[in-house]
Coordinates of C-alpha atoms and ligand atoms in Angstrom, one line a residue:
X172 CA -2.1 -11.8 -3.5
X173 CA -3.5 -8.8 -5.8
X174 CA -6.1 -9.6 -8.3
X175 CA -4.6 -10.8 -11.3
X176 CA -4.6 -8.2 -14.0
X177 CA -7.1 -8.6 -17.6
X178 CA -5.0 -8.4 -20.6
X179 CA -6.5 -6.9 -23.7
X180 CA -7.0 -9.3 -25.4
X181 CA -5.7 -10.2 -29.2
X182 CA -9.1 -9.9 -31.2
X183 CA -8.7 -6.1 -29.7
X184 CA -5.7 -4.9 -30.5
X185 CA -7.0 -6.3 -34.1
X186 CA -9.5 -4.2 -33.9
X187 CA -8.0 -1.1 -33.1
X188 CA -5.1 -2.4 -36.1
X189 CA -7.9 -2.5 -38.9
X190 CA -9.0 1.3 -37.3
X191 CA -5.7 2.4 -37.8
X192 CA -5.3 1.2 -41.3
X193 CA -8.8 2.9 -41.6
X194 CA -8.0 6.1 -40.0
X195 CA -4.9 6.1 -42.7
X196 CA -6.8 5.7 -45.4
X197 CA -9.4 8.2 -44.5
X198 CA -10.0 11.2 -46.7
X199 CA -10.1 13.5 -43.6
X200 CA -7.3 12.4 -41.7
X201 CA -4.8 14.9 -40.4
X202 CA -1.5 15.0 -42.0
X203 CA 0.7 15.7 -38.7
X204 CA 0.2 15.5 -34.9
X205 CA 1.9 17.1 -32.2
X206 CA 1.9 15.6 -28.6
X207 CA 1.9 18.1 -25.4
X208 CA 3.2 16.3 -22.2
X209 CA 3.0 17.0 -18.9
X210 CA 3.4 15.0 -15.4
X211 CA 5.9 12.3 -15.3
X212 CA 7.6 9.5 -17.3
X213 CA 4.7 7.4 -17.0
X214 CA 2.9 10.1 -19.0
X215 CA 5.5 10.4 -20.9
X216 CA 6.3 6.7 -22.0
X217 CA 2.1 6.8 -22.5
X218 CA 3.2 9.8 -25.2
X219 CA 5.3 7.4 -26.8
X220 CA 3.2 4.8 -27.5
X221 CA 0.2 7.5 -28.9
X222 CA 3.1 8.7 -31.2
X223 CA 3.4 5.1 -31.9
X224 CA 0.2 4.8 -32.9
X225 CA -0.4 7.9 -35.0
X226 CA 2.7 7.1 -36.7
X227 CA 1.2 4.0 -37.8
X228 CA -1.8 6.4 -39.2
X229 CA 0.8 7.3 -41.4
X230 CA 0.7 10.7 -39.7
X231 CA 4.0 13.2 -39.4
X232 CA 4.9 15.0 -36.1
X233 CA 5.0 18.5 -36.0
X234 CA 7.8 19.8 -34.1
X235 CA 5.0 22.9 -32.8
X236 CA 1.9 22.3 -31.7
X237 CA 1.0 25.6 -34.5
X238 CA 1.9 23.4 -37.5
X239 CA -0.3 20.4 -36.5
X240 CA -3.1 19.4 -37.6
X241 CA -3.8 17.3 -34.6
X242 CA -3.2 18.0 -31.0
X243 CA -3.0 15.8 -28.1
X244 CA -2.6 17.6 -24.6
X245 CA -1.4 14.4 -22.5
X246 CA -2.3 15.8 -19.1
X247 CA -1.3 15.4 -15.4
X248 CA -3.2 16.4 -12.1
X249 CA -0.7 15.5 -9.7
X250 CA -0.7 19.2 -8.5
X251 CA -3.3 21.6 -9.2
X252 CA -1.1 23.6 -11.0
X253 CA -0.4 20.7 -13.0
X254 CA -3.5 20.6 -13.8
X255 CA -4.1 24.5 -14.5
X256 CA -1.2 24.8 -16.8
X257 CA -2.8 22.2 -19.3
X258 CA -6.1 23.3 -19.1
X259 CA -4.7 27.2 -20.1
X260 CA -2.8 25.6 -22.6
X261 CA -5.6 24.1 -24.0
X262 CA -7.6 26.5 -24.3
X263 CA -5.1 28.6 -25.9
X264 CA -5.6 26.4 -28.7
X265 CA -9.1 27.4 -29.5
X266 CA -7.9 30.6 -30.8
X267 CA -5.6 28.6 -33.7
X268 CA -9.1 26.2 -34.4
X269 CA -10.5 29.7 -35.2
X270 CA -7.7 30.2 -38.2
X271 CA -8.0 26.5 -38.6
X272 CA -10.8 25.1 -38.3
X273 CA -10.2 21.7 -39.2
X274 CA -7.5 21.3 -36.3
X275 CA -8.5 18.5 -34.2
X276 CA -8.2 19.0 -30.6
X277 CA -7.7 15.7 -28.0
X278 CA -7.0 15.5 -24.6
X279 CA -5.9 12.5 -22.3
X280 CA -4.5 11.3 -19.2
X281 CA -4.4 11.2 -15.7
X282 CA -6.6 15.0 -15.8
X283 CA -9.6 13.5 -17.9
X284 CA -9.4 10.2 -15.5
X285 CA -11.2 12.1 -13.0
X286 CA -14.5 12.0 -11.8
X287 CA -17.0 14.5 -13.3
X288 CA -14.2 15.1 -15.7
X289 CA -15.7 14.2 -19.0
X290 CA -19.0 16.0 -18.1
X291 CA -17.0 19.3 -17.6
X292 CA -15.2 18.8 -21.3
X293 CA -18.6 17.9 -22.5
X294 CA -20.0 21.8 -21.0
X295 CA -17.4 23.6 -20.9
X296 CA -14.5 23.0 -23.0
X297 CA -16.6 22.6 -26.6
X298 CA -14.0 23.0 -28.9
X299 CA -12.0 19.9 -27.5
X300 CA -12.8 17.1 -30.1
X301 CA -11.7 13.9 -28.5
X302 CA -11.4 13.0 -24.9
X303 CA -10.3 9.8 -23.6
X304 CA -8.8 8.6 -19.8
X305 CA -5.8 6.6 -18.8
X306 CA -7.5 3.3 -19.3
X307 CA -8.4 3.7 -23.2
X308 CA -5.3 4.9 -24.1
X309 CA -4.6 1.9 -26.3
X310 CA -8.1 3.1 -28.1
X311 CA -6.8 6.0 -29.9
X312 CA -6.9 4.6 -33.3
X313 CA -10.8 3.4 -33.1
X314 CA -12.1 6.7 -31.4
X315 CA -10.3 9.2 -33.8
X316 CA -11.9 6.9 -36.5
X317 CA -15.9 7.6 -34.9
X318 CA -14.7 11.1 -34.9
X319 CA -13.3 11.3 -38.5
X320 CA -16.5 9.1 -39.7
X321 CA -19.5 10.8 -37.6
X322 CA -18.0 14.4 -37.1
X323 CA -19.4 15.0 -34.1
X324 CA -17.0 15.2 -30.6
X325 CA -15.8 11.9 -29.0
X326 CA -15.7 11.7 -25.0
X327 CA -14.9 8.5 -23.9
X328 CA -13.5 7.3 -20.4
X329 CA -12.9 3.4 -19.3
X330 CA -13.0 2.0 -15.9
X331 CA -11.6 -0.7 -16.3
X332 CA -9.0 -0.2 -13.6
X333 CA -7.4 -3.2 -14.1
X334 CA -6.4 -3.6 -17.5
X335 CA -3.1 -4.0 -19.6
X336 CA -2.7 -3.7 -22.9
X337 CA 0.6 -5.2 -24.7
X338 CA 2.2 -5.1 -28.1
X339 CA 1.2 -1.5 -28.5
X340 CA 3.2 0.7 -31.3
X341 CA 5.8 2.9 -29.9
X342 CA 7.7 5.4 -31.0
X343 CA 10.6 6.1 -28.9
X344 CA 11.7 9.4 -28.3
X345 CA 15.8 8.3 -27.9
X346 CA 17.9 5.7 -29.3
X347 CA 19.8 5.0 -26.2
X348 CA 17.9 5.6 -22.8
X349 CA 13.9 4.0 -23.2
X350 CA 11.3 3.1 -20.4
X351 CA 10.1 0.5 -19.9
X352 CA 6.9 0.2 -18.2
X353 CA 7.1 -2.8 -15.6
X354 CA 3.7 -2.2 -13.3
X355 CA 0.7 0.4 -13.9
X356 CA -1.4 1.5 -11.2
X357 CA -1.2 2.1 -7.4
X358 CA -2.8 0.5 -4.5
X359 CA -0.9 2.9 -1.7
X360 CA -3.4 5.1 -1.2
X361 CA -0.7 8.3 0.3
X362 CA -3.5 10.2 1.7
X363 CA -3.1 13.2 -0.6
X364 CA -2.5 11.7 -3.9
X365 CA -4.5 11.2 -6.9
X366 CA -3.0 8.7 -8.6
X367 CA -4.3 5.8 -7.5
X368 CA -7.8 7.5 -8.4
X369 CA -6.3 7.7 -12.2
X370 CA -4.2 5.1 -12.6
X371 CA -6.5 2.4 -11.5
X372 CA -5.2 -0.7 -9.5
X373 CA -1.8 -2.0 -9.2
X374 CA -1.0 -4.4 -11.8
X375 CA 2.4 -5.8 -13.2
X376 CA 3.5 -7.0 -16.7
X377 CA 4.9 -10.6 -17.0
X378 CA 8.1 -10.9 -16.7
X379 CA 9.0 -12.5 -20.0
X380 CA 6.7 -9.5 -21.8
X381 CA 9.7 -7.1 -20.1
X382 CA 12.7 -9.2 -20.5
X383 CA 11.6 -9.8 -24.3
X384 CA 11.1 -5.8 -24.7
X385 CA 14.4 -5.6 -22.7
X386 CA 16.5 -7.9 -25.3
X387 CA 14.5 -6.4 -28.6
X388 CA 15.6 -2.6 -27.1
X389 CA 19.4 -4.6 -26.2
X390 CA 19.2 -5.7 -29.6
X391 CA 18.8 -2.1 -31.1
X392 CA 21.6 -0.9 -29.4
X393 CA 20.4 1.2 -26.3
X394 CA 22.6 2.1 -23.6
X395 CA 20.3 2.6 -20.7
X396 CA 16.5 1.4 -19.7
X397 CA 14.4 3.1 -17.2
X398 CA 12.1 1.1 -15.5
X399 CA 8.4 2.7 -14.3
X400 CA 6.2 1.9 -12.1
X401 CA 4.7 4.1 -9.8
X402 CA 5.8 1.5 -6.7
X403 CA 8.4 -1.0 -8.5
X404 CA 9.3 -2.5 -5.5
X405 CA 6.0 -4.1 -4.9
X406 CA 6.3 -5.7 -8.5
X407 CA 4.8 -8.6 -9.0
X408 CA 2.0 -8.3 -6.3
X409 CA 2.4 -11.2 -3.9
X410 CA 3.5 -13.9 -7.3
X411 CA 7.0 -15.1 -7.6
X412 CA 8.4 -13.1 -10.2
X413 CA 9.2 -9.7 -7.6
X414 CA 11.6 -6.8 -8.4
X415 CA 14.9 -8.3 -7.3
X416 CA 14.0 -10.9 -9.3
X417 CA 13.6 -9.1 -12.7
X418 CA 16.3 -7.1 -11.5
X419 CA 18.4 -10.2 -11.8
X420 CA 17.6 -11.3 -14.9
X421 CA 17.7 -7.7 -16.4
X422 CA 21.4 -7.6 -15.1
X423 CA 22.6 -10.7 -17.3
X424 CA 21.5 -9.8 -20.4
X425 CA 24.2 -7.2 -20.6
X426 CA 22.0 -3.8 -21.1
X427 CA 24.8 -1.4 -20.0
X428 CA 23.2 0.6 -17.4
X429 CA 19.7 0.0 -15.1
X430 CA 17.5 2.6 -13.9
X431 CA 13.8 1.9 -12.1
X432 CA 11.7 4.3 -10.3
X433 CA 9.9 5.0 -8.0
X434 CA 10.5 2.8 -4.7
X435 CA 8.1 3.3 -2.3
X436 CA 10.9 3.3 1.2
X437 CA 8.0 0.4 3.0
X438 CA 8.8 -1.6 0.2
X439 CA 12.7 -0.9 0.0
X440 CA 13.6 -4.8 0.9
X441 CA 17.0 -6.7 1.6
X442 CA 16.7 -8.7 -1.4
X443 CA 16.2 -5.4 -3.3
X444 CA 19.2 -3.9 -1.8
X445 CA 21.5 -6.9 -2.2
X446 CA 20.7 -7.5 -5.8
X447 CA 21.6 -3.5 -5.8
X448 CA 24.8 -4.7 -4.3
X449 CA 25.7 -7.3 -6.6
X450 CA 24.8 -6.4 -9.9
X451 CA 26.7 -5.6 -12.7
X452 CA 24.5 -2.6 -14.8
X453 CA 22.4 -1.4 -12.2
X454 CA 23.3 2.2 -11.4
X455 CA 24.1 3.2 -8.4
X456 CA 21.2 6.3 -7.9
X457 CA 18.3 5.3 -5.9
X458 CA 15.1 7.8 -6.0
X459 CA 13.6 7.3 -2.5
X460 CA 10.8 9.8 -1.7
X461 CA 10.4 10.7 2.0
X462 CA 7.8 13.2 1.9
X463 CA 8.1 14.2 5.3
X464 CA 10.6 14.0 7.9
X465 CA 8.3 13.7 10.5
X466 CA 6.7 10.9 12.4
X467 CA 3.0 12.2 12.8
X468 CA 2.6 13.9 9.4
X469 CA 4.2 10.5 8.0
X470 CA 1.2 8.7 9.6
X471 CA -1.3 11.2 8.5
X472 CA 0.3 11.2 4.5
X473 CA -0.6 7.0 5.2
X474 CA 2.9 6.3 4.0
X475 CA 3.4 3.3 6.7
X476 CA 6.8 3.9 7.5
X477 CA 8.4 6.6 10.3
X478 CA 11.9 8.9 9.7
X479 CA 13.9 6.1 11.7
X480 CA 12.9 3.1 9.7
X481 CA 13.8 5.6 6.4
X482 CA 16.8 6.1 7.7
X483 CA 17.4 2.4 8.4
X484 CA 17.4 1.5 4.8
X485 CA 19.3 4.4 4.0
X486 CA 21.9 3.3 6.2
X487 CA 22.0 -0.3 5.5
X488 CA 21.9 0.5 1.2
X489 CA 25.1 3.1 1.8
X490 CA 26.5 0.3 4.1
X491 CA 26.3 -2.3 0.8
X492 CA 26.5 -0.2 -2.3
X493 CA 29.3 2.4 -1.3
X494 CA 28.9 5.7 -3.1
X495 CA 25.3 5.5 -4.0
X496 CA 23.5 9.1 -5.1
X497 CA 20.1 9.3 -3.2
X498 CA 17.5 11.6 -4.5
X499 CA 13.7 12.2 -2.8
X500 CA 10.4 14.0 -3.3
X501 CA 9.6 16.7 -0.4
X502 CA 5.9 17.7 0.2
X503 CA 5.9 20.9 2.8
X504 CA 2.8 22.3 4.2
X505 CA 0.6 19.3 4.4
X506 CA -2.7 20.1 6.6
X507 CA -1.5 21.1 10.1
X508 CA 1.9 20.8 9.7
X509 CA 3.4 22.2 12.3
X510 CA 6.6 24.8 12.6
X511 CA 8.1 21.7 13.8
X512 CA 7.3 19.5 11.9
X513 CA 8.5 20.7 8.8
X514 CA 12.0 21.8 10.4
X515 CA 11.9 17.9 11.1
X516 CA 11.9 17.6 6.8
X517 CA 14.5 20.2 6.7
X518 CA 16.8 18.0 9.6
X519 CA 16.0 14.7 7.3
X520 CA 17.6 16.4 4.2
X521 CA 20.2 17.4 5.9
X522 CA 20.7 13.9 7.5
X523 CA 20.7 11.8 4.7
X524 CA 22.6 14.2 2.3
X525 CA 20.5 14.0 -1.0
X526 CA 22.2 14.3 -4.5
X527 CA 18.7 16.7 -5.2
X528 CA 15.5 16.4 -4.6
X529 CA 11.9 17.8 -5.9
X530 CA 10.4 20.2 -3.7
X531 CA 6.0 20.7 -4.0
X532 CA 4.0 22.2 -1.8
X533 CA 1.1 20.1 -1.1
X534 CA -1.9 20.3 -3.1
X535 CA -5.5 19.4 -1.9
X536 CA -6.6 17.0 -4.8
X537 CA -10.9 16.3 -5.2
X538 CA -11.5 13.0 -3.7
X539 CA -8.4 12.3 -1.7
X540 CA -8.5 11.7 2.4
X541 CA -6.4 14.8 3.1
X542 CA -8.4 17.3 1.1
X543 CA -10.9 16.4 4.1
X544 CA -8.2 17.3 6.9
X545 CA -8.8 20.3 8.9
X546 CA -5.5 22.6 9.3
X547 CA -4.9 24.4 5.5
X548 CA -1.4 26.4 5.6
X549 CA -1.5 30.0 4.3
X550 CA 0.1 30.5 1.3
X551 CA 2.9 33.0 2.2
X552 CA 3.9 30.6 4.9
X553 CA 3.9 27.6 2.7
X554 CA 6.0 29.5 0.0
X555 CA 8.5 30.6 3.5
X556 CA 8.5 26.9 4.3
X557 CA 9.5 25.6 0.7
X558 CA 11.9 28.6 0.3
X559 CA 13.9 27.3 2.6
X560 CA 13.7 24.0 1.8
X561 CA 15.1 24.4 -1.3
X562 CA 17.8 25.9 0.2
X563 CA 18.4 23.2 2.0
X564 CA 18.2 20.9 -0.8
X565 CA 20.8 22.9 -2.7
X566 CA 23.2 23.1 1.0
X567 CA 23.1 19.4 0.2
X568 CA 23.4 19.0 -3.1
X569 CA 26.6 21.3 -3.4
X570 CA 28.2 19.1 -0.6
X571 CA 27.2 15.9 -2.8
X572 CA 28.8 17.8 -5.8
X573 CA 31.5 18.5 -3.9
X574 CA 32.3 15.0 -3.0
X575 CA 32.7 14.1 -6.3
X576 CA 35.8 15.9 -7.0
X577 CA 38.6 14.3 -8.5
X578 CA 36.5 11.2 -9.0
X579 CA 36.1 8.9 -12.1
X580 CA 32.4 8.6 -13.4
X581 CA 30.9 7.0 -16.8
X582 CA 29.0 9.7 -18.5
X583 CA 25.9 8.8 -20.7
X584 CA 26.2 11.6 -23.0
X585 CA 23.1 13.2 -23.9
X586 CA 23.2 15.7 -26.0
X587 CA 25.2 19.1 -26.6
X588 CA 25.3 21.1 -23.7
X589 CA 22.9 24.4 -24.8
X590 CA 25.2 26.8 -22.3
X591 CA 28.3 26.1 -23.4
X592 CA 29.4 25.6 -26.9
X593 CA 32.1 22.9 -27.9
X594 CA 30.4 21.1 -24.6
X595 CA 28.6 17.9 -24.5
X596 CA 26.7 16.9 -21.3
X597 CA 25.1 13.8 -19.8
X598 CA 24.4 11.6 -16.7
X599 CA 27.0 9.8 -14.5
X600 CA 25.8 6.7 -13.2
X601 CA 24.5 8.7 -10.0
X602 CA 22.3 10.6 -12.4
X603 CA 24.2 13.8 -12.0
X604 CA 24.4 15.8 -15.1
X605 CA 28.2 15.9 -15.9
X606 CA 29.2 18.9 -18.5
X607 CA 33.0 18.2 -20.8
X608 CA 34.4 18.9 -23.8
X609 CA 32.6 17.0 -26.9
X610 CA 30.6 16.9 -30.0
X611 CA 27.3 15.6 -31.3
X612 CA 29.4 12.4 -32.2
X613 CA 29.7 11.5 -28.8
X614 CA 25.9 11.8 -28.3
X615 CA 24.4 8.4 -27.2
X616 CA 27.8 7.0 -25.6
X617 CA 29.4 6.2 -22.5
X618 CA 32.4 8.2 -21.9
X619 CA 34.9 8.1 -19.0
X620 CA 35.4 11.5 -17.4
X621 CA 37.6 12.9 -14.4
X622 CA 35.3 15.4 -12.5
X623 CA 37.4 18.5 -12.3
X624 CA 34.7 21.2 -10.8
X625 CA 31.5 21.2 -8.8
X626 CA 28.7 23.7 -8.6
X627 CA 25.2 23.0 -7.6
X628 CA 23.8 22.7 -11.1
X629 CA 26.7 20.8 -12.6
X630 CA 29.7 18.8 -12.3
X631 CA 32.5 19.9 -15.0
X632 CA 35.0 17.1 -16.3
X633 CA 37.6 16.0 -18.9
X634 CA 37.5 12.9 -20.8
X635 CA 40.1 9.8 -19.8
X636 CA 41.7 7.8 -21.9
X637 CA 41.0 4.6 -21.3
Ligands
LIG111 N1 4.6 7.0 -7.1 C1 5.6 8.0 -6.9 C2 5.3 9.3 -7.4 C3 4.0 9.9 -7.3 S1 3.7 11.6 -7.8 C4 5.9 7.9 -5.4 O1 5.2 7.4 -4.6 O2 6.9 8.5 -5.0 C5 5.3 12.4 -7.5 C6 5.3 13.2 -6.3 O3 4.4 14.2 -6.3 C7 5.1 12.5 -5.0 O4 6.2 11.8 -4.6 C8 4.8 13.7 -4.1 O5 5.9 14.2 -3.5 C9 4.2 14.7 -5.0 N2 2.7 14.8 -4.8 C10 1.8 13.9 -5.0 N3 0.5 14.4 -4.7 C11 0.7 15.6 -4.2 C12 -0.1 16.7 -3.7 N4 -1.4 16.5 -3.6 N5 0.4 17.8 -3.4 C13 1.8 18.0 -3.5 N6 2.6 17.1 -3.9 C14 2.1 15.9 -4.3
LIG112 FE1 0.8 8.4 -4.9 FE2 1.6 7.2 -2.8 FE3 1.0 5.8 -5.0 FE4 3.1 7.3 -5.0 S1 2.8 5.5 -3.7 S2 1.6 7.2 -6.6 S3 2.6 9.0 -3.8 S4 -0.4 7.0 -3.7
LIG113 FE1 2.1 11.0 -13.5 FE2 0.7 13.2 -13.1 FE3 -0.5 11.0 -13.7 S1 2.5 12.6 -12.0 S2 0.7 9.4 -13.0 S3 1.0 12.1 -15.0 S4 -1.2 12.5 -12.3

């Protein structure tokens, strides 16, 4: 059994409410704020809740980062690239501070979580005002206060890995598809990832804390709930409240459709599958990353499963929820990967026939094990290797289209299609985007449509009556 997590505790999140009220009634706070986002829905859930708190600043957003008067960069460092795009970003800002100099300029995230991080935004990125890491988050209101009060730059980065803070503001982005986060944190240690060094430890929410936010969002009329976690299949850590569990009780309260991601495939249990099986709102789309197809890079990436125990579940979850979409994340090139061994990747994608998947090229991240390994792939040959592996991917999603001809699927409409005008386009319960005719009024609904056409980007449909 895991450590049990530390909770914030009430006297706190007090705190950090008087700051708020303080920051509000400050004569130098900013009158708008724009949030940047990058990385993935974690990050972008965490976006949520500082636009939850600024809002309760009494601050405006801005829909451009050029109108604000406060900019948070809420970073990732997943990839390098990741990382580089937000640090160019960023520093494109200090042009605007010159033309405005009393823009305020914070960054956050998994990016300033790292080590050394804050001493390299202390050097060498001066004109960022306010710094604070993954753990603090739920400080915002507080630190922005010691920056408005004492005008001189705030770095600030907790490591206290273990932490959970509930009850924070949040502004939701949509009215009928939110997150909910169920678990922070990851204890899996994949040998080239960073995000157990950012994240902190694994940790889960209660249960009731999730079901209560489940029936509040229920309540407000949403149609769908993602849940996050960066392993949600190893909810719970060892207690009795586990994923199929909350999966359970998340399918009778009546929320019309269930999403959750990611499962980590060691984790992928019969329970899990067999609640899949039975339930009444859980969709049938599984994200499953693989990352390799190959046996000895599997062991080196320390993901503790092998391509025939993958393929296993895969088999036994098609076996008991018929029709389910299956989606992955790819890494090619890891250190020393062989010719071989990544044509085993591209004979796994072809195997399982994935709906899509996302495609990286692996990325030595600072402090991981396989920045250490010896065997570094050139970078024309890792930009062959993931040429064709998108084409692969794409071989198999057209084929996964394809088989969804002439079938019936429920389509969460999202929004106006931006290609096609008089279109409306949104996600089937497989999570492929399904285009038809519509208007804005059908935006936040669930509409049944009969798939018509298939292309690799898009399935095309007309509505049903029903
Ligand atoms: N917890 C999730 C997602 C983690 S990050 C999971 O386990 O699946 C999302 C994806 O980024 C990973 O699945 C992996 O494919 C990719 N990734 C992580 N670190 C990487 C690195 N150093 N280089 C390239 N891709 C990486
Ligand atoms: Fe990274 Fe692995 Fe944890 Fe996913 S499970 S976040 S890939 S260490
Ligand atoms: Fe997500 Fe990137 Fe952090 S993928 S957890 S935002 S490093």
């Amino acid at each position: 059994m895991k450590q049990p997590p530390v909770y914030v505790t009430p006297e706190a999140l007090a705190a950090q409410a008087t700051a708020m009220e303080a920051v509000a009634a400050h004569p130098k706070c900013p009158g708008s704020y724009h949030i940047v986002t990058y990385g993935c829905q974690m990050n972008a859930h965490d976006s949520e809740k500082l636009a939850g708190m600024l809002s309760g600043m009494g601050m405006a957003e801005a829909d451009d980062r050029r109108n604000a008067d406060f900019v948070i960069f809420n970073t990732c460092c997943v990839r390098d690239n990741a990382e580089r795009r937000a640090l160019g970003n960023v520093t494109w800002l200090k042009e605007l501070k010159k033309e405005k100099p009393h823009l305020i300029i914070a960054v956050c995230g998994c990016m300033v979580q790292q080590p050394e991080m804050a001493e390299k935004i202390l050097k060498q990125y001066r004109f960022i005002d306010l710094a604070f890491g993954t753990h603090n988050l739920h400080e915002l209101p507080s630190l922005l206060l010691n920056l408005l009060n004492e005008n001189h730059r705030v770095v600030s980065i907790s490591h206290e890995e273990n932490q959970i803070a509930e009850n924070l503001p949040l502004k939701r982005l949509c009215k009928h598809h939110a997150y909910i986060t169920i678990m922070y944190g990851c204890d899996n240690f994949c040998s080239y990832c960073i995000v157990p060094y950012v994240r902190g430890r694994e940790r889960s929410r209660r249960m009731d804390d999730i079901l209560r936010e489940a029936e509040g969002l229920l309540e407000g009329g949403v149609q769908e709930i993602m849940l996050l976690g960066q392993n949600v299949n190893s909810y719970g850590g060892g207690t009795s409240e586990t994923f199929p569990e909350l999966l359970r009780r998340l399918d009778q309260l009546g929320i019309p459709r269930i999403r959750f991601m990611t499962s980590h495939p060691k984790d992928l249990s019969d329970d899990l599958i067999d609640v899949m099986a039975n339930s009444k709102h859980i969709c049938n789309h599984l994200h499953l990353p693989v990352q390799s197809g190959n046996n000895e890079i599997l062991a080196l990436m320390n993901r503790r499963y092998t391509r025939e125990d993958y393929l296993r579940k895969v088999e036994k979850l098609r076996a008991a929820v018929p029709g389910i979409g299956l989606s992955t994340d790819l890494i090619v090139s890891f250190p020393g990967e062989t010719e071989a061994q990544f044509e085993d990747t591209c004979s796994l994608v072809r195997e399982v026939g994935y709906d899509s998947a996302f495609t990286f090229i692996y990325s030595p991240r600072i402090g991981t094990k396989a920045a250490a390994m010896e065997g570094r792939i050139p970078d024309d040959e890792s930009t062959r290797r993931i040429t064709k592996l998108i084409a692969e991917v794409e071989a198999s999603t057209a084929k996964a289209h394809q088989s969804m001809l002439g079938t019936d699927e429920m389509v969460l409409v999202e929004g106006l299609s931006k290609r096609d005008p008089g279109m409306v386009s949104g996600k089937g319960t497989r999570n492929i985007t399904v285009t038809f005719k519509g208007s804005a009024e059908d935006i936040g609904k669930i509409i049944p449509v009969h798939i018509t056409s298939a292309a690799v980007n898009t399935l095309r449909g007309e509505r049903t009556e029903r």
